[in-house]
Amino acid sequence: MKTIKWYLSCLVFTCMIVVSACAEENNNIRDTAAKLPTAVADPALTLPDGFTATTVAENLGVVRHIAISSNGDIYAKLEKLKDGKGILLLKGGNATALSSFGNYPGTGIAVKNGYLYASSNSAVYRYKLNANNEVENPAKPETIVKGLTDRGQHNAKSITLDDAGNIYVNIGAPSNSCQVQDRAVGSKGQDPCPILEYAGGIWQFKAGTPGQEFKDGIRYATGIRNAVALSWNSNVNELYVLQHGRDDLHRMFDDLYTVKDNAELPAEEFLLAKKGSDFGWPYCYYDGKQEKKMLAPEYGGDGKTQGRCEGADKPIMSFPAHLAPNALVFYTGSQFPEKYKNGAFIAFHGSWNRAPEPQAGFFVVFVPMKDGKPNGEWEVFADGFAGSAEKKASGRVDYRPCGLAQGSDGALYVSDDNKGNIWKITYNGK
Amino acid sequence: MRRRLIPVNVVIAALLFILLSLEPDQTKPPAAVMERGKTVYTKECLTCHQADGLGVQRMNPPLAKTEWVLGPKARLIKIVVNGLTDPIEIDGDTFHNPMPPHPHLTDQEIADVLTYVRNSFGNKASAVTLREVKRVRAEKKI
């Protein structure tokens, strides 16, 4: 008996050695994967005829938004620091020449008028680019705005810039529906919602004025719970954003909403945010089937009543619930076929609040646009990020699209914040 | 035969084995308790922590194999009753969404759901008893 135990112990120990050796090897692979040299066509992604996706970088970390300068350099903003840095530079779009700077995690990044703009979860910084379009002083950015609300939840300060010297910053509400106790069963909605004074909207700041604080901004559009995806549309000179709709209608109000209702409500909204727009959060949510803004149950709604929400600004298009639109790009290139010109690409990060119903999203969608308005139905443009139908349904997916950018050659880049891949999508059809 | 020194790995393995055999037998809680716990989990917890208990990246923390679940039971009971608003960190990842308070759950429901969570998703830990829940709630007047 004793001998058996002794042998068993030896066996356990040997297994431990083997397992730890394997783990070490995996770590090594992870480290070097970020430096994979060549762009390879990714057969896992599905695209319309004539389009090809190539993987330009892998395993970079938690890559949120990306920006591309005119020389083809890719800047990737990390939500989790890697070696103490939060911005990665992929020189010429090639993953081989990797450098990093910026000691803050965050989501937003953009290149505009000779500057690289990047955001932490409470501030916006900018870096001057030199004649070669390179960041002059990566260690010393100018602070454009600081002191923006960061309470963890919905803290991504995504950014976009117009052509008149303004920068627009998403300040997401640190709340689901502005209850007295966030997400608690039976807790009433605060009325008026105090959060709207400092979050739950898009704020406009001067893009070229360092040292601004929250009070220096203008609340450009309000009643928006969280808009990770936002973009200035230079074609019509307007701001467009996509709202992440509220969660938990069933868990908190099971007498009014079924499990299935919760998976289908509220619709995610594509919004044309004009100065002074009010889209109704937290008092209202959008029902995509009824095509109406409905009164939220925390404020006396029952799924049928519109009440004060009748006058709330409506979306220009709606999408299935909880898909989490995280990036928006208006396509201005000439590489893709004519129908894509001035249309919108939207990256959906994928759902979680649809549970226990199957999860959905994890794809890039195209919306044809004309004169700043949708000109047809939305369609799935790039899919397959999840890895399989089972992975998609469970939410345990391979990749989660989070960022989009257009290269100067008209290619579309997609980033993923699950593993940190970047794909380049090109058109080579006729 | 010449006596040899016992190799280090054998000593470690033996120690490990003794440790393993010292671990008390964790018998699975009664099926009825697990069933009741699962019902509460599905209603109150599943949307955020997901069917597999692995949570949602950077938002809702996993319940599998974490000290928050397998550690002190009193802390776990308090989190369910009072909620948790500060972000928590597990293995270098921060989770931002708040845990809402659940004062509407009965003592029995809390005991059942926590026993279920401590014995699901690969977890194996002692049950949370009705008495333990009552004691924590009485102490804290919650």
XYZ file of C-alpha atoms in Angstrom:
572
model
C 0.000 0.000 0.000
C 2.754 2.366 1.001
C 4.621 1.618 -2.217
C 1.560 2.459 -4.272
C 1.241 5.781 -2.497
C 4.913 6.478 -3.086
C 4.621 5.755 -6.795
C 1.485 7.852 -7.006
C 3.314 10.750 -5.427
C 6.131 10.426 -7.932
C 3.587 10.353 -10.733
C 1.905 13.520 -9.453
C 5.256 15.240 -9.243
C 6.289 14.219 -12.762
C 2.990 15.491 -14.112
C 3.563 18.809 -12.343
C 6.952 19.178 -13.998
C 5.536 18.402 -17.427
C 2.593 20.756 -16.974
C 4.755 23.633 -15.776
C 7.187 23.093 -18.661
C 4.303 23.239 -21.134
C 2.934 26.394 -19.501
C 6.327 28.036 -19.819
C 6.487 27.164 -23.475
C 3.052 28.677 -24.036
C 4.172 31.896 -22.381
C 7.094 32.062 -24.750
C 4.804 31.622 -27.708
C 2.578 34.421 -26.447
C 5.519 36.772 -26.105
C 6.825 36.226 -29.579
C 3.438 36.085 -31.260
C 3.191 39.861 -31.125
C 6.155 39.976 -33.475
C 4.826 37.633 -36.138
C 6.217 39.128 -39.326
C 4.077 38.485 -42.359
C 0.450 39.319 -43.011
C -1.446 36.118 -43.663
C -4.903 35.754 -45.177
C -7.320 34.756 -42.437
C -9.604 32.002 -43.693
C -11.699 32.138 -40.500
C -13.291 35.470 -41.410
C -16.152 35.625 -43.874
C -16.536 38.672 -46.121
C -18.508 39.653 -49.228
C -17.127 38.451 -52.582
C -13.937 40.185 -53.644
C -12.826 41.096 -50.107
C -9.867 39.548 -48.282
C -8.912 39.824 -44.619
C -5.276 39.469 -43.647
C -3.969 39.270 -40.105
C -1.413 42.030 -39.631
C -0.770 41.510 -35.907
C -1.651 38.974 -33.234
C -1.811 38.781 -29.456
C -1.041 42.454 -28.877
C -3.104 42.591 -25.685
C -6.333 44.435 -24.924
C -6.443 46.524 -28.118
C -9.432 48.875 -28.015
C -9.501 51.566 -30.715
C -6.944 51.959 -33.505
C -5.843 54.896 -35.652
C -3.772 54.996 -38.813
C -1.623 57.912 -39.906
C -1.090 58.807 -43.563
C 2.243 56.941 -43.680
C 0.500 53.694 -42.754
C 1.598 53.593 -39.093
C -0.976 51.907 -36.879
C -1.520 53.173 -33.334
C -3.357 50.775 -31.029
C -4.789 51.913 -27.680
C -4.615 49.360 -24.887
C -7.108 49.109 -22.034
C -4.594 47.080 -20.026
C -0.988 48.269 -19.904
C 1.616 46.065 -21.516
C 5.119 46.478 -20.088
C 3.775 49.633 -18.467
C 2.674 51.178 -21.781
C -0.778 51.901 -23.192
C -0.177 52.796 -26.863
C 1.437 50.471 -29.403
C 2.993 51.695 -32.629
C 3.021 49.262 -35.520
C 5.419 50.953 -37.880
C 4.105 51.014 -41.421
C 1.362 48.660 -40.328
C 3.937 45.938 -39.885
C 3.838 44.039 -36.612
C 7.600 43.513 -36.685
C 8.639 47.008 -35.676
C 6.743 47.350 -32.455
C 7.312 50.142 -29.973
C 5.128 51.473 -27.185
C 4.555 54.604 -25.117
C 1.934 56.330 -22.950
C 1.657 55.056 -19.377
C -2.156 55.069 -19.134
C -4.768 52.481 -20.129
C -7.765 53.622 -22.185
C -9.823 53.265 -25.348
C -9.763 56.380 -27.550
C -7.187 57.150 -30.245
C -7.259 59.341 -33.353
C -4.933 61.091 -35.791
C -5.940 64.605 -36.874
C -4.173 67.672 -38.274
C -0.635 66.635 -37.392
C -1.415 65.261 -33.942
C -2.069 61.891 -32.378
C -4.871 62.085 -29.790
C -5.317 59.374 -27.168
C -7.474 59.032 -24.079
C -7.153 57.475 -20.668
C -10.367 56.709 -18.788
C -10.433 60.255 -17.387
C -8.363 62.460 -19.720
C -7.452 63.215 -23.330
C -3.848 63.737 -24.440
C -2.192 64.651 -27.713
C 1.226 64.108 -29.266
C 2.675 66.253 -32.046
C 3.659 64.377 -35.185
C 6.792 65.458 -37.056
C 7.286 65.883 -40.812
C 7.611 62.107 -41.131
C 4.314 61.667 -39.311
C 6.028 60.249 -36.252
C 5.318 61.103 -32.629
C 7.976 63.675 -31.670
C 8.000 63.209 -27.944
C 6.229 60.053 -26.801
C 7.074 60.699 -23.137
C 5.565 64.192 -22.999
C 2.061 64.547 -24.403
C -0.016 67.705 -23.925
C -3.018 67.199 -21.666
C -6.032 68.493 -23.589
C -8.741 67.623 -21.026
C -8.543 66.058 -17.600
C -10.864 65.230 -14.712
C -13.560 63.347 -16.631
C -15.706 60.917 -14.636
C -14.217 57.450 -14.214
C -16.022 55.117 -11.860
C -15.106 51.934 -13.659
C -18.390 51.143 -15.352
C -18.692 52.655 -18.872
C -15.466 54.611 -18.456
C -14.173 54.408 -22.064
C -13.481 57.974 -23.230
C -13.752 57.319 -26.932
C -12.998 60.362 -29.095
C -13.573 61.846 -32.535
C -12.627 65.200 -34.087
C -14.480 67.477 -36.492
C -12.945 69.774 -39.137
C -13.462 72.932 -37.107
C -11.032 72.323 -34.252
C -13.311 70.455 -31.847
C -12.930 67.094 -30.157
C -15.942 65.069 -28.987
C -15.593 62.819 -25.959
C -17.946 60.078 -24.826
C -18.538 60.292 -21.087
C -20.503 57.122 -20.404
C -22.849 56.968 -17.437
C -21.386 54.973 -14.532
C -24.765 53.291 -14.155
C -27.254 51.026 -15.869
C -30.424 53.073 -15.466
C -29.661 55.739 -12.831
C -31.312 53.838 -9.983
C -30.644 54.915 -6.409
C -28.767 51.599 -6.104
C -27.328 50.610 -9.459
C -28.734 47.350 -10.864
C -30.545 46.491 -7.618
C -33.953 44.833 -7.762
C -36.623 47.232 -6.529
C -34.433 50.366 -6.499
C -36.169 53.384 -8.023
C -34.821 55.542 -10.819
C -33.512 58.928 -9.711
C -35.596 61.742 -11.170
C -34.036 63.969 -12.319
C -31.024 61.766 -12.884
C -28.012 63.645 -11.389
C -25.566 61.666 -13.528
C -26.665 63.580 -16.626
C -24.867 66.672 -15.282
C -21.467 65.054 -15.689
C -21.918 61.914 -17.822
C -24.401 60.060 -20.005
C -23.608 62.144 -23.065
C -21.068 63.504 -25.521
C -19.018 66.540 -24.499
C -17.301 68.913 -26.909
C -13.892 70.413 -26.130
C -11.356 72.496 -28.073
C -8.980 70.081 -29.775
C -6.069 72.544 -29.719
C -6.343 73.988 -26.219
C -4.281 72.215 -23.548
C -5.271 72.249 -19.878
C -9.054 72.085 -20.201
C -11.141 70.572 -17.447
C -14.602 69.087 -17.452
C -16.207 72.508 -16.817
C -14.638 73.888 -20.008
C -16.569 71.435 -22.165
C -19.980 71.790 -23.742
C -22.564 69.059 -23.246
C -23.107 68.516 -26.955
C -25.677 65.694 -26.760
C -27.241 64.028 -23.726
C -29.398 61.080 -22.675
C -26.839 58.615 -24.056
C -25.953 55.834 -21.629
C -22.626 54.957 -23.231
C -21.327 55.499 -26.758
C -18.012 53.722 -27.281
C -18.567 54.053 -31.051
C -18.599 57.620 -32.302
C -17.377 59.359 -35.448
C -17.557 62.731 -37.080
C -19.034 62.409 -40.570
C -17.142 64.954 -42.686
C -19.420 64.311 -45.635
C -22.377 65.968 -43.898
C -20.534 67.644 -40.992
C -22.431 65.882 -38.244
C -21.609 63.697 -35.255
C -22.843 60.101 -35.181
C -22.697 57.766 -32.215
C -24.023 54.355 -31.235
C -25.576 53.801 -27.845
C -25.112 50.746 -25.667
C -28.671 50.190 -24.454
C -29.541 49.406 -20.846
C -29.386 45.923 -19.297
C -31.403 43.647 -17.042
C -35.049 44.313 -17.899
C -35.959 40.749 -16.923
C -33.723 40.284 -13.889
C -35.079 43.445 -12.272
C -38.637 43.423 -13.671
C -39.612 39.815 -14.250
C -43.307 40.679 -13.959
C -43.017 42.939 -17.030
C -40.325 41.370 -19.203
C -39.610 37.710 -20.011
C -36.136 36.226 -20.479
C -36.711 36.514 -24.226
C -37.868 40.143 -23.927
C -34.629 40.906 -22.120
C -32.605 39.378 -24.951
C -34.481 41.506 -27.493
C -34.816 44.795 -25.619
C -33.764 47.478 -25.879
C -32.443 47.916 -29.407
C -28.924 49.249 -29.805
C -29.253 52.684 -31.418
C -27.447 54.453 -34.248
C -27.803 58.140 -33.405
C -27.311 61.356 -35.318
C -26.198 63.509 -32.399
C -26.902 67.153 -33.122
C -25.989 69.894 -30.695
C -28.669 69.741 -27.998
C -29.983 66.279 -28.873
C -31.502 64.315 -25.979
C -31.948 60.604 -26.545
C -33.753 59.966 -23.280
C -31.513 57.792 -21.111
C -32.189 56.852 -18.324
C -35.901 57.615 -18.530
C -36.394 55.971 -21.916
C -35.203 53.023 -23.947
C -35.786 52.196 -27.597
C -38.035 49.297 -28.569
C -36.915 48.241 -32.056
C -40.111 46.300 -32.767
C -42.530 49.036 -31.784
C -40.077 51.599 -33.184
C -40.753 53.806 -30.200
C -38.946 55.258 -27.239
C -40.546 53.579 -24.228
C -40.703 54.667 -20.593
C -38.159 52.707 -18.529
C -39.652 50.557 -15.750
C -37.573 52.356 -13.094
C -39.598 55.442 -14.021
C -43.013 53.797 -14.074
C -42.894 52.157 -17.515
C -44.431 48.773 -18.234
C -43.195 47.965 -21.730
C -46.272 49.569 -23.307
C -46.206 53.138 -22.041
C -44.310 55.925 -23.797
C -45.205 58.781 -21.463
C -42.503 61.458 -21.350
C -40.465 59.493 -23.919
C -42.701 60.422 -26.828
C -40.577 63.515 -27.403
C -37.157 61.888 -26.987
C -34.893 61.988 -30.037
C -35.052 58.761 -32.024
C -32.299 56.716 -33.645
C -31.680 56.758 -37.400
C -31.379 52.970 -37.289
C -31.597 50.256 -34.663
C -29.839 46.927 -34.108
C -30.568 43.832 -32.015
C -30.238 44.267 -28.261
C -26.979 44.128 -26.288
C -24.666 43.684 -29.311
C -22.383 46.445 -27.995
C -21.383 48.676 -30.927
C -17.812 49.720 -30.127
C -16.498 51.423 -33.258
C -17.815 53.471 -36.189
C -16.096 54.503 -39.399
C -17.577 56.385 -42.348
C -15.914 54.993 -45.436
C -14.369 57.713 -47.589
C -11.925 55.565 -49.570
C -12.137 54.590 -53.205
C -10.730 51.040 -52.938
C -14.101 49.449 -52.045
C -17.009 49.340 -54.546
C -19.203 52.413 -54.985
C -21.966 51.248 -52.622
C -19.599 51.543 -49.659
C -18.783 55.218 -50.305
C -19.807 57.364 -47.313
C -21.468 54.338 -45.743
C -20.936 53.302 -42.124
C -18.934 50.349 -40.847
C -19.801 49.407 -37.276
C -17.865 46.932 -35.106
C -20.029 45.014 -32.635
C -18.132 43.753 -29.615
C -20.785 41.113 -28.904
C -23.347 40.596 -26.164
C -23.439 39.215 -22.621
C -26.731 40.481 -21.212
C -28.751 38.293 -23.605
C -27.975 35.299 -21.322
C -29.422 32.729 -20.854
C -30.557 33.233 -24.468
C -27.748 32.708 -27.019
C -25.254 35.563 -27.289
C -24.948 37.506 -30.542
C -22.868 40.067 -32.403
C -19.087 39.711 -32.642
C -19.113 41.048 -36.207
C -18.619 44.119 -38.386
C -21.719 45.541 -40.026
C -22.139 47.841 -43.028
C -24.874 50.468 -43.321
C -25.304 52.113 -46.731
C -25.690 55.881 -46.273
C -26.776 58.762 -48.454
C -26.743 62.399 -47.372
C -26.010 61.287 -43.824
C -28.991 58.941 -43.586
C -29.222 55.161 -43.899
C -30.019 54.263 -47.489
C -31.031 50.622 -47.111
C -30.873 47.824 -44.550
C -27.754 47.020 -42.530
C -25.814 43.929 -43.517
C -23.139 41.794 -41.894
C -19.842 42.707 -43.559
C -17.203 40.724 -41.651
C -18.075 37.709 -39.519
C -16.372 34.646 -38.051
C -14.590 36.446 -35.215
C -16.377 34.212 -32.696
C -14.682 31.080 -34.040
C -17.782 28.864 -34.227
C -21.549 28.966 -33.763
C -21.178 27.317 -30.349
C -18.577 29.814 -29.215
C -20.775 32.672 -30.394
C -23.845 31.354 -28.545
C -21.921 30.892 -25.291
C -20.022 34.155 -25.594
C -16.690 32.316 -25.134
C -15.441 33.620 -28.454
C -12.029 33.810 -30.098
C -12.114 37.510 -30.982
C -14.239 40.546 -30.131
C -14.227 43.383 -32.705
C -13.638 46.667 -30.883
C -11.876 49.131 -33.175
C -12.056 50.223 -36.814
C -9.890 52.477 -38.940
C -9.526 53.327 -42.595
C -6.048 53.269 -44.124
C -4.948 55.914 -46.613
C -5.115 53.239 -49.338
C -8.796 52.699 -48.548
C -8.341 49.410 -46.687
C -10.419 48.832 -43.551
C -8.663 47.730 -40.351
C -10.417 45.860 -37.532
C -9.007 45.388 -34.032
C -9.948 42.860 -31.354
C -9.632 43.333 -27.591
C -9.889 39.679 -26.592
C -6.493 38.584 -27.848
C -5.278 41.712 -29.567
C -5.426 40.890 -33.252
C -5.582 43.429 -36.070
C -6.910 42.542 -39.509
C -6.638 44.487 -42.747
C -9.563 44.094 -45.137
C -8.909 44.874 -48.788
C -10.959 44.682 -51.970
C -9.532 42.983 -54.999
C -12.679 42.110 -56.930
C -13.982 43.677 -60.117
C 23.252 -2.023 -0.456
C 24.623 1.484 -0.190
C 22.140 3.897 1.245
C 21.418 6.847 -1.095
C 20.108 10.298 -0.286
C 16.424 10.611 -1.051
C 16.057 12.884 -4.125
C 14.446 16.303 -3.504
C 11.627 15.664 -5.896
C 10.593 12.578 -3.991
C 10.485 14.551 -0.764
C 8.347 17.286 -2.365
C 6.051 14.730 -3.921
C 5.657 12.960 -0.595
C 4.861 16.240 1.177
C 2.381 17.108 -1.517
C 0.755 13.737 -1.150
C 0.437 14.122 2.611
C -1.098 17.577 2.093
C -3.529 16.177 -0.426
C -4.587 13.395 1.901
C -5.047 15.892 4.755
C -7.642 17.789 2.691
C -11.000 16.748 4.127
C -13.302 14.860 1.840
C -15.615 17.315 0.105
C -18.737 15.381 -0.488
C -21.068 16.993 -2.974
C -24.000 18.760 -1.323
C -27.417 17.081 -1.574
C -28.983 17.225 -5.023
C -32.011 19.083 -3.684
C -29.824 21.907 -2.342
C -27.921 22.137 -5.632
C -31.194 22.211 -7.547
C -32.606 25.016 -5.391
C -29.313 26.871 -5.628
C -29.307 26.597 -9.384
C -32.797 28.086 -9.554
C -31.675 31.126 -7.557
C -28.480 31.361 -9.637
C -30.416 31.328 -12.903
C -32.736 34.076 -11.736
C -30.303 36.348 -9.891
C -26.750 35.686 -11.042
C -26.581 34.043 -14.460
C -26.992 37.113 -16.666
C -23.852 38.723 -15.286
C -21.739 35.743 -14.210
C -22.947 33.624 -17.171
C -24.068 29.983 -17.365
C -20.494 28.698 -17.030
C -19.693 30.965 -14.071
C -16.814 32.556 -15.933
C -18.254 36.081 -15.972
C -17.644 38.735 -18.631
C -14.218 40.147 -19.388
C -13.413 43.376 -17.549
C -17.033 43.702 -16.368
C -18.367 40.826 -14.293
C -15.861 38.656 -12.436
C -15.646 34.874 -12.768
C -16.920 32.702 -9.917
C -14.767 29.725 -10.823
C -11.721 28.959 -8.735
C -11.375 32.340 -7.098
C -10.614 33.170 -3.495
C -13.644 35.493 -3.465
C -15.864 32.414 -3.751
C -13.755 29.694 -2.152
C -12.426 31.875 0.693
C -14.181 33.101 3.860
C -17.889 32.377 3.719
C -18.885 35.405 5.809
C -17.347 37.754 3.233
C -19.149 35.965 0.424
C -22.502 36.168 2.222
C -21.977 39.893 2.860
C -21.235 40.533 -0.829
C -24.464 38.842 -1.879
C -26.546 40.761 0.658
C -24.855 44.192 0.471
C -23.410 44.146 -3.016
C -19.986 45.451 -3.982
C -19.351 48.739 -5.738
C -15.552 48.910 -5.868
C -13.859 47.294 -8.861
C -12.185 44.020 -7.932
C -9.051 42.451 -9.321
C -8.569 38.769 -10.095
C -5.323 37.509 -11.611
C -4.393 40.982 -12.858
C -7.745 41.679 -14.499
C -10.025 44.381 -13.141
C -13.797 43.938 -13.180
C -15.820 47.135 -13.220
C -19.529 46.418 -13.043
C -21.059 46.754 -9.596
C -22.552 43.770 -7.817
C -26.043 44.867 -6.764
C -27.255 44.155 -3.226
C -29.737 41.285 -2.812
C -31.624 42.039 0.404
C -34.736 40.494 -1.138
C -33.279 36.978 -0.975
C -34.203 34.778 2.003
C -31.531 33.252 4.230
C -32.315 29.853 2.731
C -31.969 31.173 -0.856
C -28.576 32.695 -0.037
C -27.367 29.461 1.597
C -28.555 27.450 -1.402
C -27.123 29.693 -4.100
C -23.748 30.021 -2.394
C -23.542 26.285 -1.814
C -24.343 25.845 -5.510
C -21.706 28.368 -6.605
C -19.058 26.829 -4.307
C -19.752 23.438 -5.891
C -20.176 24.318 -9.553
C -17.949 25.553 -12.417
C -15.133 23.298 -11.191
C -15.383 24.610 -7.614
C -15.381 22.224 -4.689
C -15.838 23.760 -1.263
C -17.920 23.299 1.840
C -21.603 24.163 1.804
C -22.912 27.451 3.150
C -25.436 26.654 5.849
C -28.612 28.446 6.819
C -27.066 29.037 10.226
C -24.022 30.747 8.736
C -26.201 33.076 6.691
C -28.396 33.887 9.691
C -25.348 34.637 11.827
C -23.803 37.040 9.286
C -27.083 38.808 8.661
C -27.757 39.146 12.408
C -24.255 40.521 13.060
C -24.492 43.125 10.389
C -28.208 43.735 10.796
C -28.617 43.176 7.088
